[in-house]
Amino acid sequence: MNAKILALVVFPGVAAAQGFAGLGTDAAGFSVPQPDPVFDFPTDHGPHPDYRIEWWYLTANLEGPNGTPYGLQWTLFRSALAPDAGEGWTAPQLWMGHAAVTTPDAHFVTERLARGGIGQAGVTATPFAAWIDDWQLAGTFDVARMTASGPDFAYDMDLTATGPLIFHGDAGYSVKSAKGQASYYYSQPFYEVSGTLTLPTGEVPVTGSAWLDREWSSQPLAEDQSGWDWFSLSFDDGSKMMGFLLRQTDGSAYSSGTWIDPESTTPYGDGAFAATPLRWAKVAGRDIPVSWQVTLPERGVDVTVTAINDAAWMDTSVPYWEGPVTVTGSHEGQGYLEMTGYE
Amino acid sequence: MTGTILTALVSHWWRNPLQLFTLLAGLALATALWSGVQAVNAEARASYDAAANTLGEGQFDQLVAQGGGTIPQATYVSLRRAGWLVSPVVEGRLNGVRIVGLDPLTAPGGLGPIRLDEGADIGTFLTGRGQLFGQQSALDDLGDLGPDAVVSPDVAPGTVITDIGVAQQLLGLEGQVSRMLIAPDQPINQVALEVAAPEVRRQPAQGGSDIARLTDSFHLNLTAFGLLSFAVGIFIVNGAIGLAFEQRRPVVRTLRALGVPLPQLIILMALELAIMALVAGGIGVMLGYVIASLLLPDVAATLRGLYGADVAGTLQLRPVWWLSGLAIALGGTALAAGGAFWKLARMPLLAGAAPRALAMAAGRRAVFQGVCAVILLIAALLLGITGTGLLAGFVMLGCLLIGAALALPVLLDRALALFQSRTAEVRAAWFWADTRQQLPGLSLALMALLLAMAANVGVSTMVSSFRLTFTGFLDQRLASELYVTAQDPAQAAELQDFLAPRVDAILPIVSAEVEIAGLPTEIFGARDHATYRDARAFLTAAATPWDAVAAGEGILINEQLARRSGLVVGDAVTFAGRDLTIAATYGDYGNPIGQAIINEALFKTLYPDITPLRFGLRMDAAEVPAVVAALIDDQGLSADQMINQARIKQFSLDVFDRTFTVTTALNVLTLAVAGFAILMSLLTLAAMRVPQLAPAWAMGMTRAQLGRFELIRAVLLAVLTAIAALPLGLALAWALLAVVNVAAFGWKLPMFLFPMDYLRLLIFALLAAGLAALWPAWRLSRTPPSDLLKVFSNER
């Protein structure tokens, strides 16, 4: 049986989150996010096995010695077949890792799958460690070492958090549709990064910044949502912005955003954040919008977001587009763009 | 014009439907036996391949434990965490079924042959009750173990695939993996294998399977059987075609006189034969399918018993043997008709039809045949003395069989001449003379009978000798009444304490893998005990071999190792830094590799890390059930940790009985073909013989008497052929046991004789010949007197 089909079946939650609406969207037996969450750290940096789906999702904008921009992704997904932690082979917790490095003219991607319960993959809160096979993100949540490797690339990065955790939506309760689907969602967007990329052309020392998303839920998308476009942008003036569109099958979209500046964090509900495709490119046989006009009028944001490499296609079991972007217009800067559900 | 010629040619067959039937039936039978055997072989090989490639072993390198055995699951996890993309596999047997447990998330081939639409539910497979995928028969054998059984026809026969967690639990291998598959694309920066997991070793992907190599000889024997049957069939076809061509000479002469060019005639006749060959071949392949599907369950059981090879018990239609069946029918026809066409092409235009030509030509041919026979038999003898290797063995068998078949008519003629010269009474003298006269026409059928009987004697002698030797060998080898296997050293210690007061002796069984004389060898440490001293028989031995072993100076080696290394008793071998003298060699049937035995104390010194986990227990046979029950109830042993000696022996005997079923079925079939050949020869001869019988009838012999003579003659010729077949069959058996076996397996089997079997075979052969002659004889006794009278009125 094809490994990709298998992963789709094994990771219905991820598949759904990535835009495969209709797969495993019921939350039978699993806990469901409730409003007014109270987080307990460091415990909540660890896994929540009674929720169907969870991720530790890190993206980084890096720069080489000659000014070349690089993008980097390190992601660990947890998907539960049943709401209990379990032990040994029968533990219903399954893990999937994605790692990628994007250069202006190449995109390297690799994937790992593992069973929970035997020690091959997992996350512990104290001491903080998230791992699958030889990949890991470990240390403390604020100072960590991150590694990953594939057949044609590898990286080894040191991360240091220079700011607080940011809670999206209503204090970390992030609504995903008008029908009330929601997730718990917080980020650490203030990592400073330095380390080495190992590419087919040789080793490259890099520095830059990284953004870690933590999110867990049991029913991430509504039935009529076909995919999402997610933006994390860091402006040169020190402010940051997260915004996403959840596309509806009828052509409309549900939007949400978070404005982050050194003084405060402001959430924005449906309609405030807007994004419109400017240019489409043929990527992996699909039409993908690789340049966007992004606006948040209440903060005077009207920028053009453009992919550094159009071909940042994640050819993984659950395929999607994920890559570094540059930002021009009312604000200058860089960031990451993730687009799912483009058939 | 072509149509007219064809009509003229084909009209022969309408006038001689029996000949047409002989031709078609002979070809169909030959093809049926050949393609039946081929089908069995093909099915078995397909099963080996499927089993060997259950998880794509052919494509992927593997990691296995350095010294054999299982690998801790923790090693798997630490390898993954060191950047090794490996996938764990747990394998074992339960209720005779091979259980393969895999981890679908890391397996490079995914779920292997399982398809999602076959009812795979990943949730249940991974974390629920579990799912077992296999063919219906394997699932039935396994019984209800808890997990859901899902019928999956693509899984190899006798194999069940399930999740690794389920397999570990079913097999009692929690926390263990049997081996790991290495994914083809590995990440950069991975830790070296020696550092990450020094306890494992990399084993390259294997193209073929061990089972395929191990069973090659078995299939070679089957193929030889098929070929022999085919040869017998071709004898029949050759006879039928020769007769038909002989009888069609007048037609051919007339057609050519009318201006039909010879090439056109030959092409048309060849076309006619080719069509018949295809029709007969088609029928034959279908019959072969029936034969194969009847044989396969027993062949499968034999292969499973002898080699542990799982073979599907049901047959699949494979296009390749349809084609090969038709091709062999065409080829066989061409072979059988070649001579006839040669004669036809050289026939003078105006040569008359010569009804006696067959008999006359036979005289000239006999001389040539005799010379060929002598040359072939001498070649067989020379090969028997000097030849080595499997090929030489089979060439020798071929020379022996064909040479003997060719010599048969000459020998029979000499024998009949001898009888004739000793007879004074007129009717008896006529009987002998008439029998000699008929011999050329019957000789092909008798050759077929000879080959069938010789094969029968040879193969049944081989199989029976093997059975006798093997059961005797099992008595020696399985001298203990019960064998137990502990899971770990702690349980082993407990077991020994528990068993000490309950049994007569506890004999630990320890082994290690070493190289002796450059050959992989399993070395055992044996306790100095009467069990071994009394039971074990040696092939060659020094004066007191067990004393030498007990002193730590001697070593016993098996026959395979002795033959392959050329070592003999008295030679010194060195391993693990010790010099030991070979004290004896012993038979070790069924084992593909070398084996050696040293003293238990010496073994402990050489391999201090190896703790015995297996034990042979000596006790009164009647106490075995009680001890087994105590071990299960008090020590919590599972049934598969114990092997009851009596049960193993019964199992082996069952296996042999299955083998006998297969060989008996093949023997009956070849005998039937030979009987059929006799019937057809007698029937075709009957018409030609009327002119010779008419004078005897005219002189006062009744038709009933003539019929009786006919019957007696057939039985007599069968007896004479049987007498010739016995030594030939014994020679065949000797060649199989002493030449082919040694070359194929590395051991020589002693040959035993089974006179009662041969007597039974003789009776069968006489029965077959008698039955075959019954109808022609009856027809003869009912020949209308007018037909006999016509002989004189026609005054040919």
GROMACS .gro file of C-alpha atoms in nm, chain A residues 1-3 5-7 9-11 81-82 88-95 111-115 118-120 131-136 148-155 198-199, chain B residues 73 76-77 80-86 88 102-107 109-116 120 122-123 125-128 163-166 168 177 185-189:
model
   86
    1MET     CA    1   0.000   0.000   0.000
    2ASN     CA    2   0.120   0.343  -0.085
    3ALA     CA    3   0.276   0.518   0.213
    5ILE     CA    4  -0.240   0.694   0.128
    6LEU     CA    5  -0.150   0.532   0.456
    7ALA     CA    6  -0.044   0.863   0.608
    9VAL     CA    7  -0.561   0.756   0.674
   10VAL     CA    8  -0.339   0.769   0.979
   11PHE     CA    9  -0.338   1.148   0.998
   81LEU     CA   10  -0.664   0.763   1.685
   82ALA     CA   11  -0.821   0.756   2.030
   88GLY     CA   12   0.387   0.044   2.367
   89TRP     CA   13   0.280  -0.032   2.013
   90THR     CA   14  -0.088  -0.005   2.089
   91ALA     CA   15  -0.064   0.359   2.201
   92PRO     CA   16  -0.306   0.546   1.971
   93GLN     CA   17  -0.074   0.846   1.938
   94LEU     CA   18   0.091   0.881   1.597
   95TRP     CA   19   0.356   1.132   1.502
  111GLU     CA   20   0.913   1.361   0.624
  112ARG     CA   21   0.907   1.108   0.910
  113LEU     CA   22   0.629   0.897   1.057
  114ALA     CA   23   0.636   0.720   1.391
  115ARG     CA   24   0.422   0.543   1.649
  118ILE     CA   25   0.775   0.316   2.208
  119GLY     CA   26   1.002   0.621   2.242
  120GLN     CA   27   1.062   0.679   1.873
  131TRP     CA   28   1.155   1.461   1.877
  132ILE     CA   29   1.095   1.214   1.600
  133ASP     CA   30   1.380   0.978   1.510
  134ASP     CA   31   1.703   1.183   1.501
  135TRP     CA   32   1.521   1.515   1.469
  136GLN     CA   33   1.473   1.717   1.782
  148ALA     CA   34   1.667   1.761   1.130
  149SER     CA   35   1.806   1.566   0.838
  150GLY     CA   36   1.696   1.424   0.507
  151PRO     CA   37   1.862   1.240   0.220
  152ASP     CA   38   1.992   1.566   0.069
  153PHE     CA   39   2.000   1.821   0.350
  154ALA     CA   40   2.032   1.871   0.723
  155TYR     CA   41   2.039   2.154   0.972
  198THR     CA   42   2.401   2.139   0.526
  199LEU     CA   43   2.300   2.152   0.161
  416GLN     CA   44   1.320  -0.322   2.054
  419TYR     CA   45   1.540  -0.027   1.702
  420VAL     CA   46   1.448   0.297   1.876
  423ARG     CA   47   1.599   0.548   1.457
  424ARG     CA   48   1.722   0.816   1.694
  425ALA     CA   49   2.069   0.783   1.542
  426GLY     CA   50   1.925   0.867   1.202
  427TRP     CA   51   1.880   0.515   1.067
  428LEU     CA   52   1.559   0.480   0.869
  429VAL     CA   53   1.493   0.117   0.956
  431PRO     CA   54   1.115  -0.339   1.262
  445LEU     CA   55   0.539  -0.497   1.074
  446ASP     CA   56   0.514  -0.128   1.152
  447PRO     CA   57   0.326   0.025   0.860
  448LEU     CA   58   0.441   0.377   0.945
  449THR     CA   59   0.809   0.302   0.888
  450ALA     CA   60   0.800  -0.003   0.657
  452GLY     CA   61   0.703  -0.107   0.142
  453GLY     CA   62   0.412   0.023   0.349
  454LEU     CA   63   0.168  -0.252   0.433
  455GLY     CA   64   0.320  -0.482   0.170
  456PRO     CA   65   0.061  -0.685  -0.014
  457ILE     CA   66  -0.232  -0.559   0.194
  458ARG     CA   67  -0.465  -0.325   0.015
  459LEU     CA   68  -0.688  -0.078   0.190
  463ALA     CA   69  -0.785  -0.284   0.635
  465ILE     CA   70  -0.576   0.129   1.023
  466GLY     CA   71  -0.725   0.222   1.355
  468PHE     CA   72  -0.482  -0.262   1.276
  469LEU     CA   73  -0.260  -0.036   1.483
  470THR     CA   74  -0.427   0.014   1.814
  471GLY     CA   75  -0.750  -0.178   1.840
  506ASP     CA   76   0.088  -0.512   1.323
  507ILE     CA   77   0.418  -0.557   1.501
  508GLY     CA   78   0.254  -0.500   1.839
  509VAL     CA   79  -0.001  -0.776   1.777
  511GLN     CA   80   0.493  -0.955   1.945
  520VAL     CA   81   1.223  -0.753   1.692
  528ASP     CA   82   1.700   0.660   0.110
  529GLN     CA   83   1.890   0.730   0.427
  530PRO     CA   84   1.946   1.078   0.572
  531ILE     CA   85   2.287   1.240   0.571
  532ASN     CA   86   2.470   1.283   0.903
   0.00000   0.00000   0.00000
